[in-house]
Amino acid sequence: MTLLSVEELSVTFTGRDGGRRGPGTDAVCGVSFTVAEGEVAGLVGESGCGKSVTSLALMGLLPRRGVRVGGRAVFRHSGPDPVDLLSLPPAALRDLRGRQLAMIFQDPLSSLNPVVPIGVQVTEVLTRHRGLRGRAARAEAAHLLERGGIPDPTRRLKEYPHQLSGGMRQRALIAMAVACAPRLLIADEPTTALDVTIQAQILELLRELVDDQGTALLMITHDLGVVAGICDSVHVLYAGKVVEAAGRRALFAAPAHPYAHGLLGSVPRLDAPRGERLHPVRGSINDRLSWPDGCAFAPRCDRYTLECLDATPELTALPGATGGHLVRCVHPVGNEGSAAADTPTEREASA
Amino acid sequence: MSLLELDDVKVHFPVRRGLLFDRVVGYVHAVDGVSLTVEAGRTYGLVGESGCGKTTLGRAVLRLTDITSGRVLFDGTDLAALPGEAMRRARRRLQMIFQDPLGSLDPRQNIESALTEGMAAHGLGDGRAGRRARIRDVLERVGLPAGALSRYPHEFSGGQRQRIGIARALVLEPDLIICDEPVSALDVSVQAQVLNLLEELQDSLGLTYVVIAHDLAVVRHISDRVGVMYLGGLVEEADSDTLYAEPRHPYTRALMSAVPVPDPDLEDNRERILLRGDLPSPASPPAGCRFHTRCPWRQPERCDTERPELTDIGGGHRVACHYAAGIADGTVRPTTELAPRVLRDVPPPREAAEPARETMTDG
Amino acid sequence: MTIRTEKLDRLAELTARRDTTTGAGLWTEALRRLRGSKMALTGAAVITVFVVIAVVGPWLAPHDPTAQTWRDEVFVNRALFVGPRSGNWLGLDHLGRDQFSRLLVGARHTLLVGVVSTLIGLVAGALVGGVSGAALAFGGRAGRGLDTVLMRGVDMLLALPSLLLAVSVAAVMGQSLTTVMIAVGVVQIPVFARLLRGSMLAQAHADYVLAARALGVRRRRVVLAHVLPNSLGPVIVQTTLALATAIIEAAALSYLGLGNPDAAQPEWGVMLAQAERFFVPEDLLDQASLMAVCPALGIIVTALGFTLLGEALREALDPKLRG
């Protein structure tokens, strides 16, 4: 059953930002996706693609001034009627956050209060959302930490965030996030700051949560390896729009958007034979068009033709693919027939 | 021919405490006896997790941190014994590329000044015009426009900044470049550009690299020989392909199994060794084998008390584990107490049928 | 077709490297940001007016500020003062001198005290802090020793309450305007020293310093060309803020009677001190109160001007806010 359905989410930063004046920057422009119960959905992209802004918008954590949020995010909470997270009054949203919606961040140290012991921070959540107090709250907190894989939890409860290692802190945060068995957990780059052996532990923990509790997980990451390991469905973001969406097997087997294709070609693989050259995407995120002018990726794309500049490409089903493989591209990779029919730009320009 | 040879290099940082005057109360054993050889024209990869001392080791080679003991032989001279001014001059041949491309450039210095500074320090290039010509040549090599010269670091993208960092090292025509996490701060698509550039430069200029990184896939991609570090020491060293095909040290195996691969089939079916717990503090490293506190194959007595030497098991494959052979042929089994979840028992995740529109499961 | 070619041109333009833009340094950027800040503009305006008054005040003053021209019109014993009138726009003070002229001329002394004492603090503090920071960061064992000695000295200065320190200096050196400047300046030394040292230490650990050393740049050049210039931002901000406190502290010392022994010379702090005993809290617009209110307002507005500019500078120089 669909738990969260995001429709045409857009986030625009207006006003002056760091001295820049302008009509506003579109961080996210029309992102749609759904997350089902017990599903792990991945938002993938590089810095500046809008993936973190999307998560903050869903949690209502964007600053109110200078930000314009549009679209809908229908969340089926445990109550009778689904609610739109984007138009919910702050008090109601606060109530939902922590109990039904939880989030973990990239940097566990800055998400914890440095001067309050871990135990107090965990019990606080339990008191606020589950009404537990005193000894019962402490016992439950210890239980949660233990389930998060923290050894000797009763001792850890008395410690301060700086006394824990990075992995422990992330575990503590996850313990806090799942304290009330939320229906949806948003994880924003949860393992980026951690070492790979610790990352493996955390990913395993998240996987267990999803399998045991049926929690839906929205995984935001730049790491394609992490996506391949944990996500059921993948949404690749570029310049604030979903450019490709597919089940993970379909995506990794045959990425259709040139950007997704390029990303996969850029990652050095542990199992690739040595000496094989990588195939990077040229340029950087700064070289992009604005979507109304055509495909934002065109300046970095090897396959672009004039059709790419006609209008914003639509997110459509990939021709010939089975089931829900969507791509926003005029000349998807692996669909050479139609691409060859068009004259490449260089030739046309020189003619 | 070996260009760089480290012989039992140790770097210990004093821990100071004191109210009025600082007293040394202990030492952090950041690098604790590393010996390795880097062949000329090749790439040596040092891999390990944060806190293993790989960055300190890289800086110790350039004497950017003081070496406590050991020898650093560069082309026959022991850098560790050089007096200050001679070491400064020696740095022309040994250069470094840093992790944070923005942080390693002076924000108040434009690119031209950043690139000439090294030449001025070593008295290279004849006059202003000569230096300018050299800079332009190097800029072209790293793929930056000549117009970049008058601009400042904050006006470039991450990948371009790293190119500037590479250019800064290249203008001195070094023999060896130490690349400390050269791509970990960059976006994936840009990472590949920089890695390719490093490889091209090696091919055309005959450079020798020491690449330090936490990402095993990056290190394996670029290196001819790889050393795995754990808590200040090398635990395994082999040619890149050998190490990947036959990792012998339990830590290498765990590390390798933890690196995610962008391939769902591989991810679902591969052996996974989850390590328990965290890295012990390098201020009080465990006795015996440094890895025994987290090792799934830990054996009683010997592992806790005797520190294993890095020994050659054939073909230049060196391992620091008492039971490497036994683990490889299966006679030494994982001990129950810390038994790893070796094979992943989770059923492969369901395929989402239509991720962006309707969904399949009914609650 | 033309639309297409236009779009193609645009694409080419975007794809081509933008070589034409010339680089803008950090200070240029900071200035650009300052120009857009209301806070900075207000502060700068206040300071400009103040400095102009301080420089040309004596020529603008309609009367001699020290001459007790209207001595016979003021009766202090009977609390009879002369308020604003056509020749004396701000009335007369308790000795029958023109209040407006005194205020104009007094600005000069106030500025002099503020600038000179801040300069004393800045130069001495930066010297101590700079040597200390450089020694600790690059001087090895001997450097650490030098730093410890210097910083313990500074700590002792810092431990004394600033006004008490100033009073002690004044007591030792006797009563004069120079005393006030030195006293206020000495108080600033530990602040500047600590600030520059801390800032330099932070910069010394930055990657670009390591990079410069790895390039083989000499230590002296690393300190002078990289560490020091990058450490100056907070010191410059502190200088503007210190100017504000210096003016207030100089006024306080004058008020306590430690300033210029020639009490006839107008200075805002002295004026405030002299007017204090006539002050009527119930009616601020009464001439008796006005004698105190005018110099007090002068001090407050000027100090505020420097503070505003300092805060705006702090924001403009903050690398985190750089676009």
PDB file of N, CA, C and O in Angstrom, chain C residues 40 44 47 66 79 104 122 125 132 139 148 155 157 169 196 215 267-268 288:
ATOM      1  N   ALA C  40      26.204  48.234   7.438  1.00  0.00           N
ATOM      2  CA  ALA C  40      27.521  48.800   7.144  1.00  0.00           C
ATOM      3  C   ALA C  40      27.385  50.247   6.702  1.00  0.00           C
ATOM      4  O   ALA C  40      28.152  51.114   7.133  1.00  0.00           O
ATOM      5  N   ALA C  44      29.039  53.337   8.541  1.00  0.00           N
ATOM      6  CA  ALA C  44      30.016  54.143   7.821  1.00  0.00           C
ATOM      7  C   ALA C  44      29.585  55.602   7.789  1.00  0.00           C
ATOM      8  O   ALA C  44      30.412  56.502   7.960  1.00  0.00           O
ATOM      9  N   ILE C  47      30.240  57.180  11.164  1.00  0.00           N
ATOM     10  CA  ILE C  47      31.666  57.386  11.395  1.00  0.00           C
ATOM     11  C   ILE C  47      32.191  58.543  10.549  1.00  0.00           C
ATOM     12  O   ILE C  47      32.976  59.374  11.016  1.00  0.00           O
ATOM     13  N   THR C  66      36.513  77.429  25.082  1.00  0.00           N
ATOM     14  CA  THR C  66      37.059  77.517  26.441  1.00  0.00           C
ATOM     15  C   THR C  66      36.694  78.832  27.113  1.00  0.00           C
ATOM     16  O   THR C  66      36.827  78.969  28.324  1.00  0.00           O
ATOM     17  N   ALA C  79      20.504  76.969  40.473  1.00  0.00           N
ATOM     18  CA  ALA C  79      20.088  76.058  39.415  1.00  0.00           C
ATOM     19  C   ALA C  79      19.467  76.795  38.252  1.00  0.00           C
ATOM     20  O   ALA C  79      18.474  76.376  37.679  1.00  0.00           O
ATOM     21  N   LEU C 104      31.475  70.253  19.383  1.00  0.00           N
ATOM     22  CA  LEU C 104      32.191  70.113  18.110  1.00  0.00           C
ATOM     23  C   LEU C 104      33.678  69.904  18.343  1.00  0.00           C
ATOM     24  O   LEU C 104      34.302  69.017  17.763  1.00  0.00           O
ATOM     25  N   LEU C 122      46.313  47.641  19.265  1.00  0.00           N
ATOM     26  CA  LEU C 122      46.415  46.830  18.054  1.00  0.00           C
ATOM     27  C   LEU C 122      47.871  46.473  17.758  1.00  0.00           C
ATOM     28  O   LEU C 122      48.210  45.305  17.568  1.00  0.00           O
ATOM     29  N   GLY C 125      49.426  44.417  20.686  1.00  0.00           N
ATOM     30  CA  GLY C 125      48.739  43.129  20.782  1.00  0.00           C
ATOM     31  C   GLY C 125      49.049  42.245  19.591  1.00  0.00           C
ATOM     32  O   GLY C 125      49.340  41.058  19.735  1.00  0.00           O
ATOM     33  N   SER C 132      53.750  35.113  19.053  1.00  0.00           N
ATOM     34  CA  SER C 132      53.364  33.952  19.840  1.00  0.00           C
ATOM     35  C   SER C 132      52.767  32.858  18.955  1.00  0.00           C
ATOM     36  O   SER C 132      53.155  31.680  19.038  1.00  0.00           O
ATOM     37  N   GLY C 139      57.574  27.016  15.392  1.00  0.00           N
ATOM     38  CA  GLY C 139      58.861  27.176  16.056  1.00  0.00           C
ATOM     39  C   GLY C 139      59.377  25.961  16.789  1.00  0.00           C
ATOM     40  O   GLY C 139      60.386  26.032  17.472  1.00  0.00           O
ATOM     41  N   THR C 148      54.434  30.032  25.525  1.00  0.00           N
ATOM     42  CA  THR C 148      53.931  29.870  26.882  1.00  0.00           C
ATOM     43  C   THR C 148      54.243  31.117  27.710  1.00  0.00           C
ATOM     44  O   THR C 148      53.362  31.651  28.395  1.00  0.00           O
ATOM     45  N   ASP C 155      47.788  36.583  29.762  1.00  0.00           N
ATOM     46  CA  ASP C 155      46.712  36.109  30.633  1.00  0.00           C
ATOM     47  C   ASP C 155      46.617  36.953  31.888  1.00  0.00           C
ATOM     48  O   ASP C 155      45.527  37.259  32.371  1.00  0.00           O
ATOM     49  N   LEU C 157      47.474  40.075  32.212  1.00  0.00           N
ATOM     50  CA  LEU C 157      46.844  41.343  31.835  1.00  0.00           C
ATOM     51  C   LEU C 157      45.338  41.177  31.695  1.00  0.00           C
ATOM     52  O   LEU C 157      44.555  42.022  32.119  1.00  0.00           O
ATOM     53  N   VAL C 169      47.290  52.322  35.608  1.00  0.00           N
ATOM     54  CA  VAL C 169      48.233  52.980  34.710  1.00  0.00           C
ATOM     55  C   VAL C 169      48.175  54.485  34.912  1.00  0.00           C
ATOM     56  O   VAL C 169      49.208  55.159  35.028  1.00  0.00           O
ATOM     57  N   LEU C 196      44.645  37.401  17.609  1.00  0.00           N
ATOM     58  CA  LEU C 196      45.503  37.133  16.459  1.00  0.00           C
ATOM     59  C   LEU C 196      46.169  35.767  16.616  1.00  0.00           C
ATOM     60  O   LEU C 196      46.279  35.003  15.658  1.00  0.00           O
ATOM     61  N   LEU C 215      55.004  22.292  -0.771  1.00  0.00           N
ATOM     62  CA  LEU C 215      55.599  22.831  -1.997  1.00  0.00           C
ATOM     63  C   LEU C 215      57.060  23.163  -1.787  1.00  0.00           C
ATOM     64  O   LEU C 215      57.808  23.293  -2.739  1.00  0.00           O
ATOM     65  N   GLU C 267      36.160  67.749  26.071  1.00  0.00           N
ATOM     66  CA  GLU C 267      36.261  66.350  25.661  1.00  0.00           C
ATOM     67  C   GLU C 267      34.971  65.718  26.156  1.00  0.00           C
ATOM     68  O   GLU C 267      34.517  66.036  27.261  1.00  0.00           O
ATOM     69  N   TRP C 268      34.384  64.822  25.353  1.00  0.00           N
ATOM     70  CA  TRP C 268      33.032  64.357  25.675  1.00  0.00           C
ATOM     71  C   TRP C 268      32.945  63.717  27.061  1.00  0.00           C
ATOM     72  O   TRP C 268      31.998  63.950  27.797  1.00  0.00           O
ATOM     73  N   ALA C 288      19.835  71.729  32.382  1.00  0.00           N
ATOM     74  CA  ALA C 288      20.724  71.078  33.337  1.00  0.00           C
ATOM     75  C   ALA C 288      21.034  69.655  32.877  1.00  0.00           C
ATOM     76  O   ALA C 288      22.161  69.185  32.959  1.00  0.00           O
TER      77      ALA C 288
END
